[in-house]
Amino acid sequence: MAEVGEIIEGCRLPVLRRNQDNEDEWPLAEILSVKDISGRKLFYVHYIDFNKRLDEWVTHERLDLKKIQFPKKEAKTPTKNGLPGSRPGSPEREVRKTLDLSLQPASAQASGKTLPIPVQITLRFNLPKEREAIPGGEPDQPLSSSSCLQPNHRSTKRKVEVVSPATPVPSETAPASVFPQNGSARRAVAAQPGRKRKSNCLGTDEDSQDSSDGIPSAPRMTGSLVSDRSHDDIVTRMKNIECIELGRHRLKPWYFSPYPQELTTLPVLYLCEFCLKYGRSLKCLQRHLTKCDLRHPPGNEIYRKGTISFFEIDGRKNKSYSQNLCLLAKCFLDHKTLYYDTDPFLFYVMTEYDCKGFHIVGYFSKEKESTEDYNVACILTLPPYQRRGYGKLLIEFSYELSKVEGKTGTPEKPLSDLGLLSYRSYWSQTILEILMGLKSESGERPQITINEISEITSIKKEDVISTLQYLNLINYYKGQYILTLSEDIVDGHERAMLKRLLRIDSKCLHFTPKDWSKRGKW
Amino acid sequence: MSKLSFRARALDAAKPLPIYRGKDMPDLNDCVSINRAVPQMPTGMEKEEESEHHLQRAISAQQVFREKKESMVIPVPEAESNVNYYNRLYKGEFKQPKQFIHIQPFNLDNEQPDYDMDSEDETLLNRLNRKMEIKPLQFEIMIDRLEKASSNQLVTLQEAKLLLNEDDYLIKAVYDYWVRKRKNCRGPSLIPQIKQEKRDGSTNNDPYVAFRRRTEKMQTRKNRKNDEASYEKMLKLRREFSRAITILEMIKRREKTKRELLHLTLEVVEKRYHLGDYGGEILNEVKINRSDKELYATPATLHNGNHHKVQECKTKHPHHLSLKEEASDVVRQKKKYPKKPKAEALITSQQPTPETLPVINKSDIKQYDFHSSDEDEFPQVPSPVSEPEEENDPDGPCAFRRRAGCQYYAPRLDQANHSFENSELADLDKLRYRHCLTTLTVPRRCIGFARRRIGRGGRVIMDRISTEHDPVLKQIDPEMLNGFSSSSQTIDFSSNFTRTNASNKHCENRLSLSEILSNIRSCRLQCFQPRLLNLQDSDSEECTSRKSGQTVNNKRVSAASVALLNTSKNGISVTGGITEEQFQTHQQQLVQMQRQQLAQLQQKQQSQHSSQQTHPKAQGSSTSDCMSKTLDSASAHFAASAVVSAPVPSRGEVAKEQNTGHNNINGVVQPSGTSKTLYSTNMALSSSPGISAVQLVRTVGHTTTNHLIPALCTSSPQTLPMNNSCLTNAVHLNNVSVVSPVNVHINTRTSAPSPTALKLATVAASMDRVPKVTPSSAISSIARENHEPERLGLNGIAETTVAMEVT
């Protein structure tokens, strides 16, 4: 039984949490931060295997001190002991440094070092549940963490990626976070590619963004999502805004967002509903509203049906709105990065009209030019509007745009859990709609190619396949692949479509795609 | 299940898939395991999150129920929509327009202050409102301005008053309040702002820094890692080729111009011959007229030069005044005029002598000729986009980054290096050329050595410097100086409130008051306008010379005057290069004059100086017979020779521009190296505010030489012949070039150590030289030898470039 005072960052222990069914649970959690408010200690806990958005500050009463596990790495890495009350963030940095120093030997040994560790890692990788049994992992050993790059079944593919980190495939970078609890492991993996790149392809140090210690400090410049977690600082792992007031709504942020630091201490951050400008207080907002005459997003309306409208905003032309929107969105999107400016993006803001104006419901951003067929960068339905079909509407709209452009598209990765569910649901319904709408011609069995589905829907081929797979529609029969629509699939689809009332009407879309390559980059 | 032992074909996206529904579905049990053949698609999620409890639960629920179940939804933090004051907050209604909303670009920037008042401000406002009326918006604008005007450092109250157009009391109140509030403020500004990146990369990992600028990266095809490197190499190659082309083109142009000059000179001589202008009177008249015209020509011609050449000889050896140059200038000027149409912009650009005044001064006109052979020899090629630098580019906070499309020029270090054999001289030099003896009109007193420059907004700034001679200088009564100036007719021109007695160059600092005075008296009462200066100089000289003929020279007791004389002598010798007899006689005369002067020199120190200087030079020079020859003489030779040879005018001009570019753009007076140029530049700038800086600077380089010019032209009876000889000299340049080998040799030798890039330049330079060389130039080149390496290195194609963009 540990004392409350002994609890430090990195400790793991069961924490009381009430689930959706109002039952008490004691999931294992990690202490990310400790703070002292008027003599009372508060602990920021991350429930392991739960999404970060559920992380919260708890009092010690909710901690099960009997089952506390102290971070093992503390003992191993002496650098950390010297830092009283250090947050996990700082030790990680220490580790990173050591890692850097040892990188040369590490890579030198890589050939000789070989399998023991890799095997272990692969195992863990495949059985994620096991992680709980090995709290902390042993990422503090630079060797093991850096060598985990080579091992495991994707090694060849990853090698390619290591050399050209500018085109990361999210699924490949994912292993970088095999040890989700430990930032150092992530860092280690993230540091490696940069190093390799530097030595391999750039003889000149043209990449001035690299900081002096050789760690690539600037992420890639395309896309809007973080694919490696190299910048996953402890700061960004914790929510920093308590509450946001936006129009009628009060939102509890899910994730970190880089609003000005001095505003993070406020109990409520007040946002102008229309221009999304942030203010310290209600009074500020009030004053702002006397000066702000916006009643809709400051862009061109390109779609309107009923009360639903879409506005297109150019991230280059309307920076302040784009930035404000991104800041707000970051509160609800874990992997979104605000590292770079908004210039290369277009923002499509969905609004609902009432007598006060066009209220933002959600939005998605889109690269003006995507090298990877992304038709969506970030997508978000604001929490008050969630689970009411708006998300699917946004997705549908994004594919409508792709249809106009005559391209297929896919959302930028990584997807969030909600993103995955929404997209899968949209894909399923869209594809099933097509399949079920096929009429048999002249008594023959209707048939369709995957390419055709892709063309009709603008859903990228891979997504079509994965959806068919997910729905278990593809089967092999008599030497060929067939699609089978079982009864419960059909029933389920029909029921779902009954509920899906909000649809995009392509006739209401007034949109001409621009060729951004011709008008200069961004 | 044995039938599944075969391997299923890969799923083909192009192959039609028959769709089986409901009852006609085959027995799928047999097929299930074959699904392996279809590659598993990644979900697109981060692996760690993919396994999250709630997601897994939701997925499995969906699998099972084919539908979402309420309890299986992924939980999220709550959101409330019950802000009850919403309607009060967002007042009014907005009617949806029938048309789609179309926003006008850049319509969004309203003038509204970014600062929003808070309740604390409101209390202040209420309090203030008891005394005066202040509206919230007014208050916000004030705070907004204050905030935006101050970065880390708060604006002062004074600045605030300038910033805010309000009642003083109100400003004070708001200002004090603001200062207090800002001190208590936790953030960097009262207007909360997203943290900005810092260029030094220190914020690269700061999570609160957002929306960093994207540094552009070239796009090459992905998966070809070599592309970027080879692309860079190709770029570099291309750049180097184009540089070579530029150099060659410039050479070509220069040669053309030279040929033209030659023709024109011939023409002029012919014309003069027909007119019977043996004395040069007509020529002078023409010149004067022309100089007036040139005034107007100037502004337009400023920027035509792409290739900036540093006019080295002048800037570099300003103290070595070159008579030759003057002589040649005279010649050249005539040429110029006719030349103009042909040479077009390039040539015209050189002529601009904004300050030329209607005084009979050849020197004036000459001043603006920047084409000495020297210049030609060191064409300042747009500084190579120097690769080493690029690569080593230290990524400092203010790291200089090249921009595409900009031409960068090599730093003009040449000016920085005046190698004096004599350190004392060097000291003097510094003092002299950077700062000159200055007198203020109001209050009327001499403030010692100072230099003048134009600050922001046209304010005149005097940089004063303390010297050992300050006590002496203080004694100088401005009236004394004034007297001289007035006598020299130049007062009229010096319209400025300040008048500089630019005893600068020629007055020895160590002199006593009387000496200084005598120096001044002897001719150097200068005003800030370099134009005027020259005029004055020449004027005074003229006057005196006319009065007393050669005795003028005698009057010049000071070392400076000696220098002048020397130069003049040299100039004569140069010109005489063609007619030996003339040359000889001139020289003898001059020697005599100098001797007289020397004799008059009262200070031994000084005489020592001069003699010291004289000897080495004299030995080296072919004209060793003149004992009194000094450094100046040598330089004069040099400069003159430079001028004699046909220079490419445009380059000289361009060089000037560049010069100004340096001075102006940097906004900082360059270190000692540029002293002379700067000094004169400053004067020029200050004196004629109306004229653009660039033009002014052009004149700068030559101001120094100009001082001497008058002496040459006016003082001696031989002037006219001299002019003639100049002309002839120019005409016969090619013949004279026999001597050139020496010259070339020297040049090449000095340049040899420099990198390949330099070689090109030097080759070009040496090519230039060949035709230009005059007998004296050989000497001059020797004299210059010391300086040359540096100059070459710096001006030719330097490895280092100035962090400055000239676009």
PDB file of N, CA, C and O in Angstrom, chain B residues 345-372:
ATOM      1  N   ALA B 345      21.537  53.096 -72.450  1.00  0.00           N
ATOM      2  CA  ALA B 345      21.313  53.236 -71.014  1.00  0.00           C
ATOM      3  C   ALA B 345      22.591  53.100 -70.214  1.00  0.00           C
ATOM      4  O   ALA B 345      22.816  53.797 -69.245  1.00  0.00           O
ATOM      5  N   LEU B 346      23.362  52.189 -70.635  1.00  0.00           N
ATOM      6  CA  LEU B 346      24.549  51.906 -69.863  1.00  0.00           C
ATOM      7  C   LEU B 346      25.365  53.162 -69.683  1.00  0.00           C
ATOM      8  O   LEU B 346      25.805  53.506 -68.611  1.00  0.00           O
ATOM      9  N   ILE B 347      25.569  53.785 -70.764  1.00  0.00           N
ATOM     10  CA  ILE B 347      26.435  54.935 -70.706  1.00  0.00           C
ATOM     11  C   ILE B 347      25.753  56.084 -70.005  1.00  0.00           C
ATOM     12  O   ILE B 347      26.352  56.785 -69.210  1.00  0.00           O
ATOM     13  N   THR B 348      24.554  56.279 -70.347  1.00  0.00           N
ATOM     14  CA  THR B 348      23.872  57.392 -69.737  1.00  0.00           C
ATOM     15  C   THR B 348      23.918  57.283 -68.239  1.00  0.00           C
ATOM     16  O   THR B 348      24.022  58.271 -67.540  1.00  0.00           O
ATOM     17  N   SER B 349      23.867  56.110 -67.824  1.00  0.00           N
ATOM     18  CA  SER B 349      23.792  55.938 -66.383  1.00  0.00           C
ATOM     19  C   SER B 349      25.022  56.503 -65.705  1.00  0.00           C
ATOM     20  O   SER B 349      24.983  56.983 -64.599  1.00  0.00           O
ATOM     21  N   GLN B 350      26.092  56.426 -66.392  1.00  0.00           N
ATOM     22  CA  GLN B 350      27.300  56.878 -65.734  1.00  0.00           C
ATOM     23  C   GLN B 350      27.331  58.380 -65.603  1.00  0.00           C
ATOM     24  O   GLN B 350      27.935  58.937 -64.731  1.00  0.00           O
ATOM     25  N   GLN B 351      26.734  58.995 -66.547  1.00  0.00           N
ATOM     26  CA  GLN B 351      26.868  60.422 -66.609  1.00  0.00           C
ATOM     27  C   GLN B 351      26.187  61.141 -65.475  1.00  0.00           C
ATOM     28  O   GLN B 351      26.591  62.222 -65.105  1.00  0.00           O
ATOM     29  N   PRO B 352      25.153  60.558 -65.009  1.00  0.00           N
ATOM     30  CA  PRO B 352      24.348  61.341 -64.081  1.00  0.00           C
ATOM     31  C   PRO B 352      25.201  61.975 -63.036  1.00  0.00           C
ATOM     32  O   PRO B 352      25.772  61.306 -62.196  1.00  0.00           O
ATOM     33  N   THR B 353      25.271  63.232 -63.085  1.00  0.00           N
ATOM     34  CA  THR B 353      25.995  63.931 -62.054  1.00  0.00           C
ATOM     35  C   THR B 353      25.007  64.901 -61.472  1.00  0.00           C
ATOM     36  O   THR B 353      24.887  66.019 -61.935  1.00  0.00           O
ATOM     37  N   PRO B 354      24.316  64.400 -60.538  1.00  0.00           N
ATOM     38  CA  PRO B 354      23.187  65.175 -60.057  1.00  0.00           C
ATOM     39  C   PRO B 354      23.612  66.537 -59.573  1.00  0.00           C
ATOM     40  O   PRO B 354      22.881  67.498 -59.701  1.00  0.00           O
ATOM     41  N   GLU B 355      24.764  66.593 -59.040  1.00  0.00           N
ATOM     42  CA  GLU B 355      25.113  67.842 -58.388  1.00  0.00           C
ATOM     43  C   GLU B 355      25.935  68.754 -59.285  1.00  0.00           C
ATOM     44  O   GLU B 355      26.428  69.766 -58.849  1.00  0.00           O
ATOM     45  N   THR B 356      26.120  68.330 -60.473  1.00  0.00           N
ATOM     46  CA  THR B 356      26.968  69.166 -61.298  1.00  0.00           C
ATOM     47  C   THR B 356      26.430  70.583 -61.351  1.00  0.00           C
ATOM     48  O   THR B 356      25.251  70.798 -61.543  1.00  0.00           O
ATOM     49  N   LEU B 357      27.290  71.467 -61.167  1.00  0.00           N
ATOM     50  CA  LEU B 357      26.843  72.850 -61.163  1.00  0.00           C
ATOM     51  C   LEU B 357      27.505  73.569 -62.314  1.00  0.00           C
ATOM     52  O   LEU B 357      28.553  73.164 -62.798  1.00  0.00           O
ATOM     53  N   PRO B 358      26.892  74.610 -62.670  1.00  0.00           N
ATOM     54  CA  PRO B 358      27.395  75.342 -63.830  1.00  0.00           C
ATOM     55  C   PRO B 358      28.679  76.082 -63.532  1.00  0.00           C
ATOM     56  O   PRO B 358      28.758  77.294 -63.639  1.00  0.00           O
ATOM     57  N   VAL B 359      29.609  75.382 -63.108  1.00  0.00           N
ATOM     58  CA  VAL B 359      30.906  75.993 -62.888  1.00  0.00           C
ATOM     59  C   VAL B 359      31.836  75.326 -63.855  1.00  0.00           C
ATOM     60  O   VAL B 359      31.670  74.154 -64.181  1.00  0.00           O
ATOM     61  N   ILE B 360      32.787  76.074 -64.258  1.00  0.00           N
ATOM     62  CA  ILE B 360      33.652  75.488 -65.251  1.00  0.00           C
ATOM     63  C   ILE B 360      34.568  74.510 -64.578  1.00  0.00           C
ATOM     64  O   ILE B 360      35.647  74.845 -64.108  1.00  0.00           O
ATOM     65  N   ASN B 361      34.130  73.351 -64.522  1.00  0.00           N
ATOM     66  CA  ASN B 361      34.932  72.364 -63.841  1.00  0.00           C
ATOM     67  C   ASN B 361      34.970  71.096 -64.628  1.00  0.00           C
ATOM     68  O   ASN B 361      33.992  70.372 -64.732  1.00  0.00           O
ATOM     69  N   LYS B 362      36.057  70.838 -65.119  1.00  0.00           N
ATOM     70  CA  LYS B 362      36.175  69.553 -65.781  1.00  0.00           C
ATOM     71  C   LYS B 362      36.058  68.471 -64.748  1.00  0.00           C
ATOM     72  O   LYS B 362      35.494  67.422 -64.956  1.00  0.00           O
ATOM     73  N   SER B 363      36.624  68.830 -63.670  1.00  0.00           N
ATOM     74  CA  SER B 363      36.668  67.815 -62.631  1.00  0.00           C
ATOM     75  C   SER B 363      35.261  67.380 -62.249  1.00  0.00           C
ATOM     76  O   SER B 363      35.009  66.218 -62.004  1.00  0.00           O
ATOM     77  N   ASP B 364      34.410  68.315 -62.228  1.00  0.00           N
ATOM     78  CA  ASP B 364      33.051  67.956 -61.854  1.00  0.00           C
ATOM     79  C   ASP B 364      32.533  66.854 -62.736  1.00  0.00           C
ATOM     80  O   ASP B 364      31.991  65.862 -62.293  1.00  0.00           O
ATOM     81  N   ILE B 365      32.695  67.133 -63.925  1.00  0.00           N
ATOM     82  CA  ILE B 365      32.169  66.166 -64.863  1.00  0.00           C
ATOM     83  C   ILE B 365      32.889  64.858 -64.700  1.00  0.00           C
ATOM     84  O   ILE B 365      32.313  63.793 -64.731  1.00  0.00           O
ATOM     85  N   LYS B 366      34.132  65.029 -64.504  1.00  0.00           N
ATOM     86  CA  LYS B 366      34.933  63.819 -64.398  1.00  0.00           C
ATOM     87  C   LYS B 366      34.493  62.949 -63.247  1.00  0.00           C
ATOM     88  O   LYS B 366      34.540  61.758 -63.290  1.00  0.00           O
ATOM     89  N   GLN B 367      34.129  63.643 -62.266  1.00  0.00           N
ATOM     90  CA  GLN B 367      33.758  62.899 -61.077  1.00  0.00           C
ATOM     91  C   GLN B 367      32.848  61.728 -61.390  1.00  0.00           C
ATOM     92  O   GLN B 367      32.886  60.712 -60.750  1.00  0.00           O
ATOM     93  N   TYR B 368      32.050  61.986 -62.314  1.00  0.00           N
ATOM     94  CA  TYR B 368      31.022  60.980 -62.509  1.00  0.00           C
ATOM     95  C   TYR B 368      31.416  59.902 -63.472  1.00  0.00           C
ATOM     96  O   TYR B 368      30.649  59.032 -63.787  1.00  0.00           O
ATOM     97  N   ASP B 369      32.608  60.011 -63.864  1.00  0.00           N
ATOM     98  CA  ASP B 369      33.055  58.932 -64.733  1.00  0.00           C
ATOM     99  C   ASP B 369      33.616  57.843 -63.868  1.00  0.00           C
ATOM    100  O   ASP B 369      34.584  58.025 -63.168  1.00  0.00           O
ATOM    101  N   PHE B 370      33.044  56.771 -64.000  1.00  0.00           N
ATOM    102  CA  PHE B 370      33.512  55.725 -63.110  1.00  0.00           C
ATOM    103  C   PHE B 370      34.233  54.660 -63.842  1.00  0.00           C
ATOM    104  O   PHE B 370      34.424  53.585 -63.369  1.00  0.00           O
ATOM    105  N   HIS B 371      34.587  54.983 -65.003  1.00  0.00           N
ATOM    106  CA  HIS B 371      35.134  53.884 -65.759  1.00  0.00           C
ATOM    107  C   HIS B 371      36.597  54.067 -65.842  1.00  0.00           C
ATOM    108  O   HIS B 371      37.120  54.580 -66.798  1.00  0.00           O
ATOM    109  N   SER B 372      37.210  53.731 -64.870  1.00  0.00           N
ATOM    110  CA  SER B 372      38.640  53.710 -64.999  1.00  0.00           C
ATOM    111  C   SER B 372      38.968  52.327 -65.455  1.00  0.00           C
ATOM    112  O   SER B 372      38.196  51.401 -65.299  1.00  0.00           O
TER     113      SER B 372
END
